[in-house]
mmCIF file of N, CA and C in Angstrom:
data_model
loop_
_atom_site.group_PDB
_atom_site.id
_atom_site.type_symbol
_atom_site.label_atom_id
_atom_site.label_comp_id
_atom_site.label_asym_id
_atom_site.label_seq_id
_atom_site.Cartn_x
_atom_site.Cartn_y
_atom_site.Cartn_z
ATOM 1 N N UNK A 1 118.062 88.063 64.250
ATOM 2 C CA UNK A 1 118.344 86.802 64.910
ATOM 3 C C UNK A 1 119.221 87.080 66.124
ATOM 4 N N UNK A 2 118.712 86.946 67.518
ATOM 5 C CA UNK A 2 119.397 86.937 67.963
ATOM 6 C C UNK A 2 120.320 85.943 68.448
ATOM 7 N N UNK A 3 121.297 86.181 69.083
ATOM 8 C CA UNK A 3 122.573 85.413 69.107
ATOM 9 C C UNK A 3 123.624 85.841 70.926
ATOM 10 N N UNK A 4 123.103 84.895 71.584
ATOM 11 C CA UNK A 4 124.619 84.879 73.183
ATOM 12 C C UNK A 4 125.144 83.965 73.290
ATOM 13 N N UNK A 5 126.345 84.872 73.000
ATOM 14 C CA UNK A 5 127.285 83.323 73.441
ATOM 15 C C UNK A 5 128.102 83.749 74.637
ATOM 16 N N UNK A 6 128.131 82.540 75.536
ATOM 17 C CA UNK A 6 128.633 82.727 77.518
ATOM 18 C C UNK A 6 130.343 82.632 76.864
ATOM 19 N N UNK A 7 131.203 83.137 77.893
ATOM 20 C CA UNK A 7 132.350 82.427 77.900
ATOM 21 C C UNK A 7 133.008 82.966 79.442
ATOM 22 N N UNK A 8 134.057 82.332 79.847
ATOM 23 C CA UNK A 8 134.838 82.427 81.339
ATOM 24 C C UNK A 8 134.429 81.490 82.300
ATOM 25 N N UNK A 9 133.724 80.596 82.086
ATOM 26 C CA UNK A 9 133.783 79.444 83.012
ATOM 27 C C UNK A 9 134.859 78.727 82.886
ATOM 28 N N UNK A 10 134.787 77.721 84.350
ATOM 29 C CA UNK A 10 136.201 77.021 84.327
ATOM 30 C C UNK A 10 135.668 76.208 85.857
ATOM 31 N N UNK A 11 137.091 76.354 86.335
ATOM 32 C CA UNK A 11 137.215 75.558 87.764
ATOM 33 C C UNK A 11 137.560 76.330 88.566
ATOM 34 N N UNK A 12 137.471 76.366 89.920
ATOM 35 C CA UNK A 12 137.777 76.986 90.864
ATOM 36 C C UNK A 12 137.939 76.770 92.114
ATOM 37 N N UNK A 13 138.727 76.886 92.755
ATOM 38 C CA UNK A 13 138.501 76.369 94.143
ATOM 39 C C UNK A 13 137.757 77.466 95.216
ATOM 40 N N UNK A 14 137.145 76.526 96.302
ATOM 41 C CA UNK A 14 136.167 77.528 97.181
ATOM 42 C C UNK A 14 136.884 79.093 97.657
ATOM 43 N N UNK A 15 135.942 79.987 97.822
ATOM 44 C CA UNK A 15 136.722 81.314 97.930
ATOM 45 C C UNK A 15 137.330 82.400 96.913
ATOM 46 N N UNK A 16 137.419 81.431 95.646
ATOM 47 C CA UNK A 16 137.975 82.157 94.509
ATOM 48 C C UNK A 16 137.738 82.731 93.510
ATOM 49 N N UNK A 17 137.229 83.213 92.726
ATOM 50 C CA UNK A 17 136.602 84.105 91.668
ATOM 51 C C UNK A 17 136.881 84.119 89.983
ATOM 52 N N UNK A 18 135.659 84.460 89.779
ATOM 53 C CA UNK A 18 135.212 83.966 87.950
ATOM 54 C C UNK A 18 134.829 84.809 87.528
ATOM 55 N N UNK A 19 135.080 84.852 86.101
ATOM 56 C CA UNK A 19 134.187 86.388 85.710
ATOM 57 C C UNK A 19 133.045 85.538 84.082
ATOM 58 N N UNK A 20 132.174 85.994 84.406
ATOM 59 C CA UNK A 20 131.576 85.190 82.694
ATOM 60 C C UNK A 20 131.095 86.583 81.984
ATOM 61 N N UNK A 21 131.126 86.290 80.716
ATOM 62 C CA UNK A 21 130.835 87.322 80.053
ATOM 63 C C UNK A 21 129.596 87.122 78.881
ATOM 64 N N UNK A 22 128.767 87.621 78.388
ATOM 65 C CA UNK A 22 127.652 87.054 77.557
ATOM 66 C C UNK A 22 128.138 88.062 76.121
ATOM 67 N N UNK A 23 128.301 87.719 74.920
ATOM 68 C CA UNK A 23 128.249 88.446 73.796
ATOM 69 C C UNK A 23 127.108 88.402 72.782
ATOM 70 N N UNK A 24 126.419 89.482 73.160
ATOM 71 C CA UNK A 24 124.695 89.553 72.930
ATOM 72 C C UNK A 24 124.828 90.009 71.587
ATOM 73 N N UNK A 25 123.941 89.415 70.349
ATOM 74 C CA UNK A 25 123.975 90.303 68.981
ATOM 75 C C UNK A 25 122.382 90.096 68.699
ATOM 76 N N UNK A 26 122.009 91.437 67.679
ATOM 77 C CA UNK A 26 120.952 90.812 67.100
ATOM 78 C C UNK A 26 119.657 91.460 68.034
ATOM 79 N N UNK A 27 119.593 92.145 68.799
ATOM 80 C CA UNK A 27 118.664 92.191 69.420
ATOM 81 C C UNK A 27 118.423 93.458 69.279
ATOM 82 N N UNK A 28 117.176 93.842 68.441
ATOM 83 C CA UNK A 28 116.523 94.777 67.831
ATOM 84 C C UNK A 28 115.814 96.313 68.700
ATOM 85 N N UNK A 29 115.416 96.237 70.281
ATOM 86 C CA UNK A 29 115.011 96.741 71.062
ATOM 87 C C UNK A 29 115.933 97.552 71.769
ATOM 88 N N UNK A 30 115.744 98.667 71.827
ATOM 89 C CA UNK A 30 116.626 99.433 72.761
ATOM 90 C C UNK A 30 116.905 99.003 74.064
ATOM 91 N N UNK A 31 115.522 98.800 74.805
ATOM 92 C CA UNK A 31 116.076 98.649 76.356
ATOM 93 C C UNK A 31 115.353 96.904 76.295
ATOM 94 N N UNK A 32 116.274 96.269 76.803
ATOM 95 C CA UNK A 32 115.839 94.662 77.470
ATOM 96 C C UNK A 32 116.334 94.466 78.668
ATOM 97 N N UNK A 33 115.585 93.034 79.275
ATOM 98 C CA UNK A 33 116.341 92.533 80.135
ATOM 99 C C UNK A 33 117.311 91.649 80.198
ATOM 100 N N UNK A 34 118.619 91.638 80.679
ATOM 101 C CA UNK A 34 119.266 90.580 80.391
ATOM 102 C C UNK A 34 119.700 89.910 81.686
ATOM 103 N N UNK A 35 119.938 88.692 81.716
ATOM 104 C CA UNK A 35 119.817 87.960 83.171
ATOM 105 C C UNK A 35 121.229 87.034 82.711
ATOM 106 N N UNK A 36 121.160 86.407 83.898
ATOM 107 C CA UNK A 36 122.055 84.954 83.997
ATOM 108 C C UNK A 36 121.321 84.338 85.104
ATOM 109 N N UNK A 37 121.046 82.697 84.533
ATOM 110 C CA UNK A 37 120.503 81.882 84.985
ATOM 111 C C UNK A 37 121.770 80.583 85.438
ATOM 112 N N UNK A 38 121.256 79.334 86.222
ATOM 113 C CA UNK A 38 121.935 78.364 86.603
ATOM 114 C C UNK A 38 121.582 77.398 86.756
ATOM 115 N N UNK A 39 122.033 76.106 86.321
ATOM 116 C CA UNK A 39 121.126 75.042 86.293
ATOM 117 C C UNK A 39 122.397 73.905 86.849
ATOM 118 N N UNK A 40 121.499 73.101 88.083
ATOM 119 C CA UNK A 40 122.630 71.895 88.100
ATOM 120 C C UNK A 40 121.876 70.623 88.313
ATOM 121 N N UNK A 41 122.503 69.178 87.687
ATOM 122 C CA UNK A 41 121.619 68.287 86.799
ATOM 123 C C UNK A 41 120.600 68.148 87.573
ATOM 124 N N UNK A 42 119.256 67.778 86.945
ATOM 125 C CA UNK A 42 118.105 67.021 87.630
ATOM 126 C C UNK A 42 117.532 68.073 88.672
ATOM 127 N N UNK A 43 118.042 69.888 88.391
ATOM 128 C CA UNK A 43 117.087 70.730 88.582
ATOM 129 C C UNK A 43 116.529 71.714 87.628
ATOM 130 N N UNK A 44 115.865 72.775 87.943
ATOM 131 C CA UNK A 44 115.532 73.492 86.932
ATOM 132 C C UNK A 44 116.367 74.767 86.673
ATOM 133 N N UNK A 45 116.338 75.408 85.608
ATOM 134 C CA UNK A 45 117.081 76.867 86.014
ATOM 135 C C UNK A 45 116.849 77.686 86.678
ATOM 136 N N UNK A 46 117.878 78.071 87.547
ATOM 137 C CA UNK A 46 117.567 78.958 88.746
ATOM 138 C C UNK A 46 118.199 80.388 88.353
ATOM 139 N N UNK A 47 117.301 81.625 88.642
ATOM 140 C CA UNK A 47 118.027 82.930 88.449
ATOM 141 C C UNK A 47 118.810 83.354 89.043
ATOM 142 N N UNK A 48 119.516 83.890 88.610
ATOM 143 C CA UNK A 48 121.156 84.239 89.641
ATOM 144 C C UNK A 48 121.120 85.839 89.497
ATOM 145 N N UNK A 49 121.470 86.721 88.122
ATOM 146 C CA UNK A 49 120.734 88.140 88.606
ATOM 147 C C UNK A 49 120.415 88.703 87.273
ATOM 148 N N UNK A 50 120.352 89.302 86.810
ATOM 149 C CA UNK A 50 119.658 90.503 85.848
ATOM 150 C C UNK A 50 119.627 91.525 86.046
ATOM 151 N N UNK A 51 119.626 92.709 84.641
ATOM 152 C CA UNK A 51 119.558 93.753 84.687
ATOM 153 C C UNK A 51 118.700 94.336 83.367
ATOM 154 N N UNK A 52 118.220 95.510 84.135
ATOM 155 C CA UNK A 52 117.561 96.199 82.576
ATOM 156 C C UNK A 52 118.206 97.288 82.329
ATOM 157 N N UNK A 53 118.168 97.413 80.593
ATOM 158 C CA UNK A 53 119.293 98.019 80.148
ATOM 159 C C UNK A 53 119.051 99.108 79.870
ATOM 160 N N UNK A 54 118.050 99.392 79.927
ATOM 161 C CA UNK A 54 117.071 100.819 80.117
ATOM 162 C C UNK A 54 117.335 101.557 81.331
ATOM 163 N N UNK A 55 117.923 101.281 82.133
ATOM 164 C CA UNK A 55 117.944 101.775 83.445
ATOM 165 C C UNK A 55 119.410 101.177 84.414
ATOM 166 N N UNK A 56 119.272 101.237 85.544
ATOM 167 C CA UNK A 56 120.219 101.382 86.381
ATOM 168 C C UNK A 56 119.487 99.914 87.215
ATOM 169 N N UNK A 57 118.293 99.229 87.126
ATOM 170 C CA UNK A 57 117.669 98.323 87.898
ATOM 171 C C UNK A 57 118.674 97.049 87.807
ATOM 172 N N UNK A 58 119.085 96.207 88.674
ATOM 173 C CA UNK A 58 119.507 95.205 89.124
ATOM 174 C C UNK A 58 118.709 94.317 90.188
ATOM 175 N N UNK A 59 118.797 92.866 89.520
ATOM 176 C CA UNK A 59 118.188 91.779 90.629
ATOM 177 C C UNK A 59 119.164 90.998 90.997
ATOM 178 N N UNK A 60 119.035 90.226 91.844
ATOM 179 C CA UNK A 60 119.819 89.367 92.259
ATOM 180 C C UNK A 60 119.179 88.521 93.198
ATOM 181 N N UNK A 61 119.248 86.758 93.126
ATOM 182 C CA UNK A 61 119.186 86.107 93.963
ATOM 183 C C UNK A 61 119.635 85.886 95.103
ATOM 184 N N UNK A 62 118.781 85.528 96.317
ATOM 185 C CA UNK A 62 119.321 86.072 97.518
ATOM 186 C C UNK A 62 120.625 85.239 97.750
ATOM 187 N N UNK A 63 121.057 83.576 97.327
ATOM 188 C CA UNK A 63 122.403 82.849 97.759
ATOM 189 C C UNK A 63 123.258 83.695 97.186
ATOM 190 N N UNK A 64 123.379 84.802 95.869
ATOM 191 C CA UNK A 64 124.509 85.039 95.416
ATOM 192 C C UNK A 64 124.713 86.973 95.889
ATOM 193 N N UNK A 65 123.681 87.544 96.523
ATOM 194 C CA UNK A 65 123.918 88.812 96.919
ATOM 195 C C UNK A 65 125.042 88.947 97.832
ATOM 196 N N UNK A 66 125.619 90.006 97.387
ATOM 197 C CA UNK A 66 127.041 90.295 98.283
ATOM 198 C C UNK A 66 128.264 89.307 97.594
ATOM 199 N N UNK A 67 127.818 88.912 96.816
ATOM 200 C CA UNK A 67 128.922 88.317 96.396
ATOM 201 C C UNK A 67 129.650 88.340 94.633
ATOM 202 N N UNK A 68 128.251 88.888 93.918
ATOM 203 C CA UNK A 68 128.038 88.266 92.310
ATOM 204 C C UNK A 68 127.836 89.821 92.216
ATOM 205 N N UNK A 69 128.430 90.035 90.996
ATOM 206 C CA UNK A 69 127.958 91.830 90.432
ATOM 207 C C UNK A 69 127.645 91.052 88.695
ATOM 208 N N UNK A 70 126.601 91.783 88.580
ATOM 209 C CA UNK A 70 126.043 91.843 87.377
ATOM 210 C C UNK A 70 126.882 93.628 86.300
ATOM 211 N N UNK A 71 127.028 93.356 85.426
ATOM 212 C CA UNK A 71 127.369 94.475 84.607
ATOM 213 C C UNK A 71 127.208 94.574 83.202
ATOM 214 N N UNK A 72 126.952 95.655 82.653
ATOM 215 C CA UNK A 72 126.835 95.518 81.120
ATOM 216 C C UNK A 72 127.930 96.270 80.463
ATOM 217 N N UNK A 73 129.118 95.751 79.657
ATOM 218 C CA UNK A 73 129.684 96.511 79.003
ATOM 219 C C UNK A 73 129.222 97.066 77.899
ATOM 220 N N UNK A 74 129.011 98.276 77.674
ATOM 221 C CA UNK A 74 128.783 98.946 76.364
ATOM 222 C C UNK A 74 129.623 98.873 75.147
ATOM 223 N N UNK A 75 130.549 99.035 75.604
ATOM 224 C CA UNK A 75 131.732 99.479 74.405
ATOM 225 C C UNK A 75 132.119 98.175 73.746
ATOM 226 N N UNK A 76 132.511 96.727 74.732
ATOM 227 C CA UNK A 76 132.659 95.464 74.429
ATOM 228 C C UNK A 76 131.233 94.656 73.914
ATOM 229 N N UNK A 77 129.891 95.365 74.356
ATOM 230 C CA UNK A 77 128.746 95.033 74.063
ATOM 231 C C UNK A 77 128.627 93.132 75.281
ATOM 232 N N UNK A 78 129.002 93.458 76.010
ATOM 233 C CA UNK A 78 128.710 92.296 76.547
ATOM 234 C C UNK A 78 128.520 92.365 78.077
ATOM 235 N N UNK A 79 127.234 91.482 78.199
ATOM 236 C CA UNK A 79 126.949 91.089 79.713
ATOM 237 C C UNK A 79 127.675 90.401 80.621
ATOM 238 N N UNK A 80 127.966 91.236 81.960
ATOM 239 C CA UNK A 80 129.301 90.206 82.440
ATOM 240 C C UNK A 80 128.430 89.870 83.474
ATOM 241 N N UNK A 81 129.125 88.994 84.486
ATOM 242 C CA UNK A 81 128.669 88.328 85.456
ATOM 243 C C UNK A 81 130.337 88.167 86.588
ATOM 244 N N UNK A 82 130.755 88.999 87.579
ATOM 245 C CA UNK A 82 131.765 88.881 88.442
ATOM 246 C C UNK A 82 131.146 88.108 89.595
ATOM 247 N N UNK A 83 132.294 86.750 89.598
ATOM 248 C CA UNK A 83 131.648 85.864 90.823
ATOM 249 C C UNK A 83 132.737 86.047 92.136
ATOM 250 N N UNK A 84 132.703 86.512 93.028
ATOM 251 C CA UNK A 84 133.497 86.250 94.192
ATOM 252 C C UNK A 84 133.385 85.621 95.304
ATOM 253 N N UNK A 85 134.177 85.264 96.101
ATOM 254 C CA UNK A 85 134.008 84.384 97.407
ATOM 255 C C UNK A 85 132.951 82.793 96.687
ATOM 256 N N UNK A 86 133.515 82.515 96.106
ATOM 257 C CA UNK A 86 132.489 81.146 95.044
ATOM 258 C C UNK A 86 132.917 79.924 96.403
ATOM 259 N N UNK A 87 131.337 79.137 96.456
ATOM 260 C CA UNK A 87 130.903 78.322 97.011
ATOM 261 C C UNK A 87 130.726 77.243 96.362
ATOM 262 N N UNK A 88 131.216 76.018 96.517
ATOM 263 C CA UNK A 88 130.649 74.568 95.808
ATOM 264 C C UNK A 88 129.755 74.559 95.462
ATOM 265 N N UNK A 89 128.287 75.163 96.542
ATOM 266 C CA UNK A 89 127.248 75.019 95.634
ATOM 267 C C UNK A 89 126.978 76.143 94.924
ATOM 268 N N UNK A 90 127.742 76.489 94.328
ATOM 269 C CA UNK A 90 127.850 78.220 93.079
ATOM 270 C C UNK A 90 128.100 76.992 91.466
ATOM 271 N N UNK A 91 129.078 75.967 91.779
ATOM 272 C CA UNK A 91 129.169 74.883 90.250
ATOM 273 C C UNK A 91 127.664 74.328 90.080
ATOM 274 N N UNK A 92 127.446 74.693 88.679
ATOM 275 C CA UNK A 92 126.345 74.719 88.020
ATOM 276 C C UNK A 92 126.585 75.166 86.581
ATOM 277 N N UNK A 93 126.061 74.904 85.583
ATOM 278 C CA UNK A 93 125.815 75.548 83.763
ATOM 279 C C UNK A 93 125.422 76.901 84.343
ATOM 280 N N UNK A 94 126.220 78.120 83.276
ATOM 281 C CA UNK A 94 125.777 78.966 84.054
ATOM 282 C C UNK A 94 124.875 79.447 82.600
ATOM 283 N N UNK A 95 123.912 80.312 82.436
ATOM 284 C CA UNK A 95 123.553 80.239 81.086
ATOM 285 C C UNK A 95 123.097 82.216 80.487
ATOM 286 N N UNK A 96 123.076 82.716 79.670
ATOM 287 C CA UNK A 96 122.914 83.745 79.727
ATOM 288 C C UNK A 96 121.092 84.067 78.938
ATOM 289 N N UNK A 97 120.754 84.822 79.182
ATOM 290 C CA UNK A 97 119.367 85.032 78.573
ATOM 291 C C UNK A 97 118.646 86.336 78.087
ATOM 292 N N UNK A 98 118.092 86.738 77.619
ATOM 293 C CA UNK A 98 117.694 88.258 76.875
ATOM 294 C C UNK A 98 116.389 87.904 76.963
ATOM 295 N N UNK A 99 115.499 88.794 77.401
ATOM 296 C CA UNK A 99 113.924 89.339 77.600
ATOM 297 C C UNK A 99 113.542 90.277 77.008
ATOM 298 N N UNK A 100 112.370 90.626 76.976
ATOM 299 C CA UNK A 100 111.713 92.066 77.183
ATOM 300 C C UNK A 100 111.658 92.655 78.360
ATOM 301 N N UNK A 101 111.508 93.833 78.457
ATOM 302 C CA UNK A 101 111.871 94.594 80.018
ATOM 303 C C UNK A 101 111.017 94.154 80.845
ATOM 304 N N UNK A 102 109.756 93.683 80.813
ATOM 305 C CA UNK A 102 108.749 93.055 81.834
ATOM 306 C C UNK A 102 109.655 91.772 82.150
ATOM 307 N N UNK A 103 110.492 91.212 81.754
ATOM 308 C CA UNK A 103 111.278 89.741 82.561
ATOM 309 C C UNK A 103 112.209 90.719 83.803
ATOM 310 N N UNK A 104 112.348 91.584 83.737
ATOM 311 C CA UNK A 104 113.111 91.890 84.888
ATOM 312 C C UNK A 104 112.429 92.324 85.855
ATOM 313 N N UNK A 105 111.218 91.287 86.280
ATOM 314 C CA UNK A 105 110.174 91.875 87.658
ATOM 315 C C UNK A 105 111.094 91.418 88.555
ATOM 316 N N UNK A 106 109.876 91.085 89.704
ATOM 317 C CA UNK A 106 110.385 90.842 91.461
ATOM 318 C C UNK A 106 111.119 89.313 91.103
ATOM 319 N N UNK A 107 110.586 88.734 90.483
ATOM 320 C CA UNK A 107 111.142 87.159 90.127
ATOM 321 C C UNK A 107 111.663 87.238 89.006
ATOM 322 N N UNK A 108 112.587 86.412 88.482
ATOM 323 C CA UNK A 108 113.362 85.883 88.271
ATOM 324 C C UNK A 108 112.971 84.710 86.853
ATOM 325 N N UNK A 109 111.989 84.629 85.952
ATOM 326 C CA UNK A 109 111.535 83.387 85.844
ATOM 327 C C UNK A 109 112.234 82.862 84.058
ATOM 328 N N UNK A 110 112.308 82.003 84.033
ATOM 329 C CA UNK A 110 113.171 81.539 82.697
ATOM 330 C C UNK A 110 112.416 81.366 81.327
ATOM 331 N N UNK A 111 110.731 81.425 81.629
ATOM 332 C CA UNK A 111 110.017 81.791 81.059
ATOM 333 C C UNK A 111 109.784 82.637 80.467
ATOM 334 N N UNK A 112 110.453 83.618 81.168
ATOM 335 C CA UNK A 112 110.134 84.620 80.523
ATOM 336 C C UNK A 112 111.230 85.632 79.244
ATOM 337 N N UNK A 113 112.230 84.531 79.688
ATOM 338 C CA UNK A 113 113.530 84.758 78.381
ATOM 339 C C UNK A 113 113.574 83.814 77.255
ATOM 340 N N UNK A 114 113.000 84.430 76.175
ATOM 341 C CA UNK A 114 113.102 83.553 75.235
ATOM 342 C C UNK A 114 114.655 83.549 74.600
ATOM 343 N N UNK A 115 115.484 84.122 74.721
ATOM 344 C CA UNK A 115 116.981 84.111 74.145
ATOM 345 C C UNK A 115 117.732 83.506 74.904
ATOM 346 N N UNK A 116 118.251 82.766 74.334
ATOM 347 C CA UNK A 116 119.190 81.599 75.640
ATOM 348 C C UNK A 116 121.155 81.402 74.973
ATOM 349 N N UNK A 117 121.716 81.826 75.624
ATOM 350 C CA UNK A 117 123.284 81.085 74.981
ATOM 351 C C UNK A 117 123.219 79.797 74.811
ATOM 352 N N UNK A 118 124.205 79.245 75.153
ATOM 353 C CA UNK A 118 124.688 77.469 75.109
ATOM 354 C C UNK A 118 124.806 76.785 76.436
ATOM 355 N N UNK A 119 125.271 78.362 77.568
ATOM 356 C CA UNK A 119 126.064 78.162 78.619
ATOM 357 C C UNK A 119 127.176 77.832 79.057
ATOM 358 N N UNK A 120 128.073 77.631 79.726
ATOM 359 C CA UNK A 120 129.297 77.945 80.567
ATOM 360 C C UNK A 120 129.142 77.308 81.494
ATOM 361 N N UNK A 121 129.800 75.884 81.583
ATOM 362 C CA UNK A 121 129.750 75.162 83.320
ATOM 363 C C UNK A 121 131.598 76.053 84.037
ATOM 364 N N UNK A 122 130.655 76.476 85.193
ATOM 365 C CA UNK A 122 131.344 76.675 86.368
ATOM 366 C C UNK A 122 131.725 75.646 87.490
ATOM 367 N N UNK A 123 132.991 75.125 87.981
ATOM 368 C CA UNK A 123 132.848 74.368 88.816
ATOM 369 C C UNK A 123 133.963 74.879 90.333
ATOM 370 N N UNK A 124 133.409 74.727 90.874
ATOM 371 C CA UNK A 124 133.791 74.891 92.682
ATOM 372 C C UNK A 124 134.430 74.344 93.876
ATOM 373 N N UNK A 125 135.224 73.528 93.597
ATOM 374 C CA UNK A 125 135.130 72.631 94.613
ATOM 375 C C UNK A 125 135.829 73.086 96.027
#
């Protein structure tokens, strides 16, 4: 069974920085993909970045490049997400997700993660 739960959201003012962290259990496969997605009301979830854990590969959406580092701790076992220079429109649910290694193509798609946390609202102003 797997099991993520987000935590480190909060508030923030523009310019300032967040860190979220995902605590992944349960997941039977050596190498996956694991992402963080974002959703704000009355849109859909949008991908923010991912990584496969099989490898050194990283994605990232183009609003948050140069700004967002994706990382996997081993030892803590958890997916982080470092946000810097945060933009108003960066507040959004932020949500964490687990794939099979084919979810970490050229896109991004939420479809293709069936493991979902609860999420973590981030806010910006």
């Amino acid at each position: 069974h797997v099991q993520l739960v987000e935590s480190g959201g909060g508030s923030v003012q523009a310019g300032g920085s967040l860190r979220l962290s995902c605590a992944a259990s349960g997941y039977t496969y050596s190498s996956y993909c694991m992402g963080w997605f974002r959703r704000t009301p009355g849109k859909e979830r949008g991908g923010v970045a991912a990584l496969y854990t099989g490898g050194s590969n990283t994605w990232y959406s183009e609003s948050v490049k140069g700004r967002f580092t994706i990382s996997r701790d081993k030892l803590n076992g958890t997916l982080d997400l470092q946000m810097n220079s945060l933009k108003p429109e960066d507040s959004a649910m932020y949500y964490c997700a687990a794939g099979g290694a084919f979810a970490c193509g050229t896109e991004l798609l939420a479809s293709d993660f069936p493991y979902w946390g609860q999420g973590t609202q981030v806010t910006v102003s």
